[in-house]
PDB file of C-alpha atoms in Angstrom:
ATOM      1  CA  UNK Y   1      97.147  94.653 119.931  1.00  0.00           C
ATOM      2  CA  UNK Y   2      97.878  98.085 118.515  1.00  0.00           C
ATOM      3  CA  UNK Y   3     101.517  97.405 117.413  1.00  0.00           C
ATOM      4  CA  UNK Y   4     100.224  93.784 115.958  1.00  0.00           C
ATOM      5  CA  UNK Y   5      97.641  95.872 114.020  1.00  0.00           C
ATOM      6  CA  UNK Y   6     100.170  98.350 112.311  1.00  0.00           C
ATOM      7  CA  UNK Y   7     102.247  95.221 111.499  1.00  0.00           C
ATOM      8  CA  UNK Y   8      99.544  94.017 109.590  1.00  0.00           C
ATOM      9  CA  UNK Y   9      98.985  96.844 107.599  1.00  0.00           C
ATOM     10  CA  UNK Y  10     102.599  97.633 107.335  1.00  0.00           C
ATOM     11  CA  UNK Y  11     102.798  93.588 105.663  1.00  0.00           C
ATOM     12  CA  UNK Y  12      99.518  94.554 103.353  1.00  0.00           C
ATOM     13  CA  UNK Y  13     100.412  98.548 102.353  1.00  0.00           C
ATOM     14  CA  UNK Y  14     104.645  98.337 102.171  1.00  0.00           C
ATOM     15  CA  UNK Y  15     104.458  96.863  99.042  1.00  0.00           C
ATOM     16  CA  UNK Y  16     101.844  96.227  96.023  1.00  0.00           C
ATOM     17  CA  UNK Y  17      99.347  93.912  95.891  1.00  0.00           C
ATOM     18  CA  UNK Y  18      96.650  92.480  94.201  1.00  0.00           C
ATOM     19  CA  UNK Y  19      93.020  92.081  95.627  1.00  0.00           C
ATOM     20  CA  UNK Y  20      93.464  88.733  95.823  1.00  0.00           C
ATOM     21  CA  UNK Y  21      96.354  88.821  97.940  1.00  0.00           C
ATOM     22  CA  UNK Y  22      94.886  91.654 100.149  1.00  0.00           C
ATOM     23  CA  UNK Y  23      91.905  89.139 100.513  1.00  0.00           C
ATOM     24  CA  UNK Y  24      94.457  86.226 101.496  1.00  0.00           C
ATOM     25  CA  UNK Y  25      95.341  87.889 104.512  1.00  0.00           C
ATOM     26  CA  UNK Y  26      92.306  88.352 106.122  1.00  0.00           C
ATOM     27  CA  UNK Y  27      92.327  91.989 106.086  1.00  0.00           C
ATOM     28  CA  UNK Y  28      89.299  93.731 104.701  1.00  0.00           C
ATOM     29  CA  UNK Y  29      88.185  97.002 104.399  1.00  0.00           C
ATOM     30  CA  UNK Y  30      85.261  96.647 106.780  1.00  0.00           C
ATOM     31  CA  UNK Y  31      88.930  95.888 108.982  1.00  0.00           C
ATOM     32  CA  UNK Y  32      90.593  99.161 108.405  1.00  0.00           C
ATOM     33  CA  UNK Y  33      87.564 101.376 109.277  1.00  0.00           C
ATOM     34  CA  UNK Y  34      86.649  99.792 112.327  1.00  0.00           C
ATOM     35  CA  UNK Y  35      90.606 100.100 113.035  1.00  0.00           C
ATOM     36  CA  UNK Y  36      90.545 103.601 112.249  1.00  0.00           C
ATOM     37  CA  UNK Y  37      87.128 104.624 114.026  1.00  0.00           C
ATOM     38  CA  UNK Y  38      88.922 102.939 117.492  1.00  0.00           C
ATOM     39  CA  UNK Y  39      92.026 104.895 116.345  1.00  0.00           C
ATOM     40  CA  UNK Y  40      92.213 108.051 118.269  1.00  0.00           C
ATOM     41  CA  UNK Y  41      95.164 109.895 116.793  1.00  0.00           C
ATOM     42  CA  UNK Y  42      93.964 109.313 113.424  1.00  0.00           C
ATOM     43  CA  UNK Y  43      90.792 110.507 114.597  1.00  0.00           C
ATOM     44  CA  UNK Y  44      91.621 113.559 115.620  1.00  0.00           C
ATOM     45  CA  UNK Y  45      94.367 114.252 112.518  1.00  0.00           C
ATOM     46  CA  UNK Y  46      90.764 113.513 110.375  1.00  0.00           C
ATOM     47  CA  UNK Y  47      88.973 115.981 112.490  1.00  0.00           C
ATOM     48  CA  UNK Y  48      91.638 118.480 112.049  1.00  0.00           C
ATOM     49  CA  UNK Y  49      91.938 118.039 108.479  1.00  0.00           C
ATOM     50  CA  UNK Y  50      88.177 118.572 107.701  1.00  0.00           C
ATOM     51  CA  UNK Y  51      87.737 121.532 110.476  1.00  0.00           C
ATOM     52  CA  UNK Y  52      91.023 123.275 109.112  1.00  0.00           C
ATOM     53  CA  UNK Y  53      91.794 122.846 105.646  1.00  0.00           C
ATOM     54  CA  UNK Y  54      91.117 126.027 103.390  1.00  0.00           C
ATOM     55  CA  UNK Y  55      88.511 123.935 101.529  1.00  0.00           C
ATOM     56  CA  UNK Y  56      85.601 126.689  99.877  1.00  0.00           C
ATOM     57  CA  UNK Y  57      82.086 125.274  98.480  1.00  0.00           C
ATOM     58  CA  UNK Y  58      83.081 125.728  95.119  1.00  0.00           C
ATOM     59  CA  UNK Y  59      86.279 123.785  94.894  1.00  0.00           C
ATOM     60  CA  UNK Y  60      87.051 120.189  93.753  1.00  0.00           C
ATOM     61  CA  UNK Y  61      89.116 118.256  96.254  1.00  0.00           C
ATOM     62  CA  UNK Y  62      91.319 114.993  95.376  1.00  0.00           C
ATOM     63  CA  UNK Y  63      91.947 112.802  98.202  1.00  0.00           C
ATOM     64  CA  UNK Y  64      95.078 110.489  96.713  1.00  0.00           C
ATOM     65  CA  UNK Y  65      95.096 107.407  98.767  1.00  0.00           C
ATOM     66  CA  UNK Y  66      91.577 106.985  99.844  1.00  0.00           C
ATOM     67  CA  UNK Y  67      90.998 103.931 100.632  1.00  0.00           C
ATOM     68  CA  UNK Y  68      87.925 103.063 102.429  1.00  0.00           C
ATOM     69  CA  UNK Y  69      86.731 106.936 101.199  1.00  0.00           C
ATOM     70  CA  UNK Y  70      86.992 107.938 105.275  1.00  0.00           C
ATOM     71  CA  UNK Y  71      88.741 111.616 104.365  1.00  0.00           C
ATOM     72  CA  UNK Y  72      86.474 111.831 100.918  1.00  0.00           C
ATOM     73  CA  UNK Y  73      83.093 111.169 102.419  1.00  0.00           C
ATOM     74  CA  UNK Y  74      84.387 113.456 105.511  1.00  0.00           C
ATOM     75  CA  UNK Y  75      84.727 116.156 103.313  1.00  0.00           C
ATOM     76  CA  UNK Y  76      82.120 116.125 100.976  1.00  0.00           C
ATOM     77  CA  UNK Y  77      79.709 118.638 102.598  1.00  0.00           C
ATOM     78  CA  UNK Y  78      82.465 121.324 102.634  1.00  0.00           C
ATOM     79  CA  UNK Y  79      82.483 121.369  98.613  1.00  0.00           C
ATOM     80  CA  UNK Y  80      81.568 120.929  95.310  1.00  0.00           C
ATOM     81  CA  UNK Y  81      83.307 117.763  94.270  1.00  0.00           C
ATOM     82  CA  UNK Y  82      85.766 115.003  95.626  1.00  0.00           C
ATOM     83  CA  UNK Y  83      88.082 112.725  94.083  1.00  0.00           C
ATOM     84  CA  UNK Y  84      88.618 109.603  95.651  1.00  0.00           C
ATOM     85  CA  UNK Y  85      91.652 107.616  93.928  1.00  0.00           C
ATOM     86  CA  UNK Y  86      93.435 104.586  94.834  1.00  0.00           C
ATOM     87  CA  UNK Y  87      95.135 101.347  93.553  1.00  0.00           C
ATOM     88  CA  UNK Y  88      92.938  98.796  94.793  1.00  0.00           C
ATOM     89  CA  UNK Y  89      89.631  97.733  92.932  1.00  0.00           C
ATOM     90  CA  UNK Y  90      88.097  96.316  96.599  1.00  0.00           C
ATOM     91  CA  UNK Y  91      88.720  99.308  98.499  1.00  0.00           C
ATOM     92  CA  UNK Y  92      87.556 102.038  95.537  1.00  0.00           C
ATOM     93  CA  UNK Y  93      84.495  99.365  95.478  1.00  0.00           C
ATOM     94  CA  UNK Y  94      83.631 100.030  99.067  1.00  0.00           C
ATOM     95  CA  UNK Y  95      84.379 103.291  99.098  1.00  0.00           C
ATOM     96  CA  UNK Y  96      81.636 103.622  96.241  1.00  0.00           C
ATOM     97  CA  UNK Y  97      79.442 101.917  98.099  1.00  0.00           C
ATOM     98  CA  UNK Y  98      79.441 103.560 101.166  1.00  0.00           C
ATOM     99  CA  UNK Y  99      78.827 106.893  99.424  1.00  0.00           C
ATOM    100  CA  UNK Y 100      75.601 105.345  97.514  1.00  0.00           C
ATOM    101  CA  UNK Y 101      74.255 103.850 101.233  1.00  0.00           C
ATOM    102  CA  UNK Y 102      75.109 107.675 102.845  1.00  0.00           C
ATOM    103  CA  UNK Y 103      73.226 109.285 100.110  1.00  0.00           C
ATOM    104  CA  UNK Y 104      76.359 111.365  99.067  1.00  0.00           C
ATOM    105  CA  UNK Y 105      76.415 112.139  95.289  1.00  0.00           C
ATOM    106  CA  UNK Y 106      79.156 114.639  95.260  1.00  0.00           C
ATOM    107  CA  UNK Y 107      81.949 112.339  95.309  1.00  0.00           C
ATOM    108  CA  UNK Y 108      83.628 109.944  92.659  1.00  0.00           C
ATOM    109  CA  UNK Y 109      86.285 107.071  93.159  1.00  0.00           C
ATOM    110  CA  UNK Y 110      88.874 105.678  90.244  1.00  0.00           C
ATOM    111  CA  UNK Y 111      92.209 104.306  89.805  1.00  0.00           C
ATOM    112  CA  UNK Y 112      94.893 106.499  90.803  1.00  0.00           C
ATOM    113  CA  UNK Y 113      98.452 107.031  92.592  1.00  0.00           C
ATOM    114  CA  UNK Y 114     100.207 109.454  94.037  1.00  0.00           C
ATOM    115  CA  UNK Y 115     102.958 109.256  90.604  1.00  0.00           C
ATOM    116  CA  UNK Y 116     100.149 109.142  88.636  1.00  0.00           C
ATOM    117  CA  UNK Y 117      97.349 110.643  90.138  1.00  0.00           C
ATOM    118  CA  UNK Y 118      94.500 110.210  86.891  1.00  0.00           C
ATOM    119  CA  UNK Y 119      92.686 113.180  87.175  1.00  0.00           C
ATOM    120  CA  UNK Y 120      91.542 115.117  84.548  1.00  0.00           C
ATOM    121  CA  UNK Y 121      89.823 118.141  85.963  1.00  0.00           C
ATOM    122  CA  UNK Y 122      91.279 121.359  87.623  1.00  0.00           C
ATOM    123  CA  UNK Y 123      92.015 120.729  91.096  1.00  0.00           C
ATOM    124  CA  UNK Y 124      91.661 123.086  93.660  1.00  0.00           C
ATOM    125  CA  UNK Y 125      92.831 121.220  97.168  1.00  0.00           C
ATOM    126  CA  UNK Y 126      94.689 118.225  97.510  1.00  0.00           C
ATOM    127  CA  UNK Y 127      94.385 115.673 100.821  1.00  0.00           C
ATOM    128  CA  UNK Y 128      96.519 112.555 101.536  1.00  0.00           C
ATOM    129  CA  UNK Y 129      96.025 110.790 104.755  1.00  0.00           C
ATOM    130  CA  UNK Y 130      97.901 108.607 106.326  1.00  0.00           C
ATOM    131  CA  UNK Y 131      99.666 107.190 102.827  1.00  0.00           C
ATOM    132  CA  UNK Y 132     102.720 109.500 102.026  1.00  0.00           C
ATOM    133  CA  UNK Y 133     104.305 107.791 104.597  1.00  0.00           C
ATOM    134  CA  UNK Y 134     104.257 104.676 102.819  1.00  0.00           C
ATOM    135  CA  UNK Y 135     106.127 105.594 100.479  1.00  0.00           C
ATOM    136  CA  UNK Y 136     109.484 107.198 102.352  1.00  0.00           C
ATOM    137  CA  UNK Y 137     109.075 103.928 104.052  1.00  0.00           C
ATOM    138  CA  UNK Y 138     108.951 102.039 100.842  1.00  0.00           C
ATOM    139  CA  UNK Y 139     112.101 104.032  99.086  1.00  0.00           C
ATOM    140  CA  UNK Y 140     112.975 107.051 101.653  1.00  0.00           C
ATOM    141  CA  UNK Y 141     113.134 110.652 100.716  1.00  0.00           C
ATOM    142  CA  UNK Y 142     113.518 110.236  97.107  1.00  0.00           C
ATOM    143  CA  UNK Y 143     109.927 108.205  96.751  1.00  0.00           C
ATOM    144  CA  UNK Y 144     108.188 111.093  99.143  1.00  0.00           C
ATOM    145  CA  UNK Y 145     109.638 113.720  96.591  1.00  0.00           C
ATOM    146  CA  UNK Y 146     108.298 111.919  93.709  1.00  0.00           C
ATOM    147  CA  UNK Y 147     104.741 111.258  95.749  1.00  0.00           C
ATOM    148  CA  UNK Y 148     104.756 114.899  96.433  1.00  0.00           C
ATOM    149  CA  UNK Y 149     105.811 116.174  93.217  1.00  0.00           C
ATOM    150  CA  UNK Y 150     102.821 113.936  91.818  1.00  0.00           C
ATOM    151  CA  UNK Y 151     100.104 116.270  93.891  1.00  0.00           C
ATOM    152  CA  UNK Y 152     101.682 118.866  92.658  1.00  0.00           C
ATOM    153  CA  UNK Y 153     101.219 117.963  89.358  1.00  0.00           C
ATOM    154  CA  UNK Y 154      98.201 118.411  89.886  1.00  0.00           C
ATOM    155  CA  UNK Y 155      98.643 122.072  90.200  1.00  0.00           C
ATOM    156  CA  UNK Y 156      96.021 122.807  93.226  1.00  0.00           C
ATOM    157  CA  UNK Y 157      95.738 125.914  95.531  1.00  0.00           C
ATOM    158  CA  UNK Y 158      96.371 123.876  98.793  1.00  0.00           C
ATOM    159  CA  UNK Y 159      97.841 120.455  99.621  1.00  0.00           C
ATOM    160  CA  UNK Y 160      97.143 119.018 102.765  1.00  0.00           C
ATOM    161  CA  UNK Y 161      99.033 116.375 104.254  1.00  0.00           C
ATOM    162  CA  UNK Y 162      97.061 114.305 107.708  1.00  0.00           C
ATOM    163  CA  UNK Y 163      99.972 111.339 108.519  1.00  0.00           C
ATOM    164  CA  UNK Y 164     102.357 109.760 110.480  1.00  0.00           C
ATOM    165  CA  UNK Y 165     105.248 111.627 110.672  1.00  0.00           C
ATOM    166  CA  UNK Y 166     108.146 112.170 113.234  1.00  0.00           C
ATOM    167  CA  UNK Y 167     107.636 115.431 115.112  1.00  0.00           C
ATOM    168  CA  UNK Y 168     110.093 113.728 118.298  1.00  0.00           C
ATOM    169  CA  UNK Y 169     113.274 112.486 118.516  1.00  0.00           C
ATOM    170  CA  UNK Y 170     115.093 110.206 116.052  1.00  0.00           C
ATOM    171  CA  UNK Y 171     113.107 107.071 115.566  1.00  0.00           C
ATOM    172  CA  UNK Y 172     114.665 103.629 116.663  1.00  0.00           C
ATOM    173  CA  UNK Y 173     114.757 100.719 114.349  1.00  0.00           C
ATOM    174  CA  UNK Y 174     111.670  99.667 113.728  1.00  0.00           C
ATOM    175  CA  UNK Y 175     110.476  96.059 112.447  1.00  0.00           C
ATOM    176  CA  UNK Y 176     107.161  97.206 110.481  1.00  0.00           C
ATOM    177  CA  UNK Y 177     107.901 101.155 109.654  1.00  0.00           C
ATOM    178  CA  UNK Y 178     110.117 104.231 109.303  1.00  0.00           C
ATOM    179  CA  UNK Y 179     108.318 107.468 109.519  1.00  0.00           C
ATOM    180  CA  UNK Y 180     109.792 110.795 107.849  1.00  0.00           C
ATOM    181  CA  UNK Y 181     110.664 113.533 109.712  1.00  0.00           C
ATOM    182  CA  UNK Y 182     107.983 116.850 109.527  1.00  0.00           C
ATOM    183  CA  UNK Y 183     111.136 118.473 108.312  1.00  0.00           C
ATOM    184  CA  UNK Y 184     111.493 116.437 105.708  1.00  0.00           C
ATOM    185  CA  UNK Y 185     107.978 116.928 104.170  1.00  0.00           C
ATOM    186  CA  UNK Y 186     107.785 120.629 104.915  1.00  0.00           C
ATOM    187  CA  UNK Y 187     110.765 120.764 102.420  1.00  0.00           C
ATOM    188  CA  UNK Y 188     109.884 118.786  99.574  1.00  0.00           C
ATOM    189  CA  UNK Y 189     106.359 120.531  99.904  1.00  0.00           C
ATOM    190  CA  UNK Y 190     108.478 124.170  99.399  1.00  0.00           C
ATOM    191  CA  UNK Y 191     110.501 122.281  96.776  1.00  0.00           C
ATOM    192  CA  UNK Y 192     107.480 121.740  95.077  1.00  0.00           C
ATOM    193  CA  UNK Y 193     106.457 125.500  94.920  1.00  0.00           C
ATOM    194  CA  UNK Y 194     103.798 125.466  98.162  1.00  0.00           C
ATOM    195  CA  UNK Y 195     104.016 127.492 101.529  1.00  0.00           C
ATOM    196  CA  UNK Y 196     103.653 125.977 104.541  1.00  0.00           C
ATOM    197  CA  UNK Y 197     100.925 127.874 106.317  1.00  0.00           C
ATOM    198  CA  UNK Y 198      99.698 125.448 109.486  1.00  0.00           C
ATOM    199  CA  UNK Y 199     101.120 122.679 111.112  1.00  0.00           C
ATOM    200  CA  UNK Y 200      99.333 120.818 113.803  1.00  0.00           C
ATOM    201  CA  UNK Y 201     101.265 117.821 116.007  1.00  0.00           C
ATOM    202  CA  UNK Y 202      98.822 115.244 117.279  1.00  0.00           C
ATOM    203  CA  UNK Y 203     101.665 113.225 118.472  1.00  0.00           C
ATOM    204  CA  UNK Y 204     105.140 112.373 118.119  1.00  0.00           C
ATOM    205  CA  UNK Y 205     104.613 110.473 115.051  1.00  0.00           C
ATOM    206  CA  UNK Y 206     101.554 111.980 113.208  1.00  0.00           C
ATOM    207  CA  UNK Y 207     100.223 115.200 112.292  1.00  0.00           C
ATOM    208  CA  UNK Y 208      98.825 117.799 109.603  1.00  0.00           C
ATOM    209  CA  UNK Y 209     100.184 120.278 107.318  1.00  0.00           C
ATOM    210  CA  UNK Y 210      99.033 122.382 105.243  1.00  0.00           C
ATOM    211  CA  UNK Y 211     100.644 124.251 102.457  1.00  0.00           C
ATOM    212  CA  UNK Y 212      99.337 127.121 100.107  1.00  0.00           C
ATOM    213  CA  UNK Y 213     100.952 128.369  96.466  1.00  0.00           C
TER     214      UNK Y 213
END
């Protein structure tokens, strides 16, 4: 059931895609929450990332990627402001949502990539969950450099990075996904002018980082 779910998401994430088509295949955000609640690594990267992450009251946080608004509505309490931005007008629509029915007024949710992020404001922290590796799957290390070079961008004080990622051996073939290797990150986030300054393994294939300029 697990590896039919990531196929799934693999089919709907790998590549663009309207609403519409999102809609098509049955797969709805109400999906990937309850997916990700019953997901326990991803749990506990999301725990880590809110517990750990040098994220002060007064800072404005952009979560690229958000999705559903898990990680943004997670962190909201530890600061001023948070970004939510995504590509997807269903998801940024329940995201919104969700916010309004918690009560939680500090957060916002736009358009937005990780190429083209569309944000304005100074940025202190940057998150991305479980979406960078998307796109070394999509176009390998020189599509993770351009991601990561789009936080960047952004100039903030800390990036930090909650995903699958390959902390054991060489992956085999896979039909749905190819993780990056930690290494591999870790070195396009120093290309980019950051330090790393924690790394936490959850399992072979997912962790957090978190790097400091």
């Amino acid at each position: 059931m697990i590896l039919e779910t990531l196929i799934i998401q693999h089919s709907l994430f790998a590549l663009p895609m309207t609403d519409t088509e999102r809609e098509s295949h049955g797969y709805t955000p109400m999906d990937y929450d309850a997916d990700s609640e019953a997901d326990e690594v991803y749990q506990r990267c999301l725990s880590y990332l809110v517990t750990d992450a040098p994220i002060k009251p007064s800072d404005t946080v952009v979560d690229i990627g958000t999705g559903t608004g898990i990680v943004a509505l997670g962190l909201a309490p530890k600061c001023d402001h948070v970004v939510g931005r995504d590509i997807y007008d269903e998801w940024l629509q329940y995201a919104r949502e969700k916010a309004e029915q918690r009560g939680i007024e500090n957060v916002s949710f736009d358009h937005g990539s990780f190429r083209e992020p569309n944000v304005e404001e100074p940025v202190d922290v940057v998150v991305a969950s479980y979406a960078l590796y998307m796109a070394y799957d999509e176009g390998g290390e020189g599509e993770l450099r351009a991601a990561i070079d789009g936080l960047a961008s952004l100039n903030p004080r800390c990036v930090a990075v909650a995903d699958k990622m390959r902390f054991g051996p060489v992956q085999s073939p896979s039909e749905y996904e190819t993780l990056p290797p930690m290494g591999t990150i870790a070195n396009l986030l120093v290309d980019a002018g950051f330090t790393l300054t924690d790394v936490e393994v959850i399992s072979e294939s997912a962790g957090v980082l978190i790097a400091t300029q």
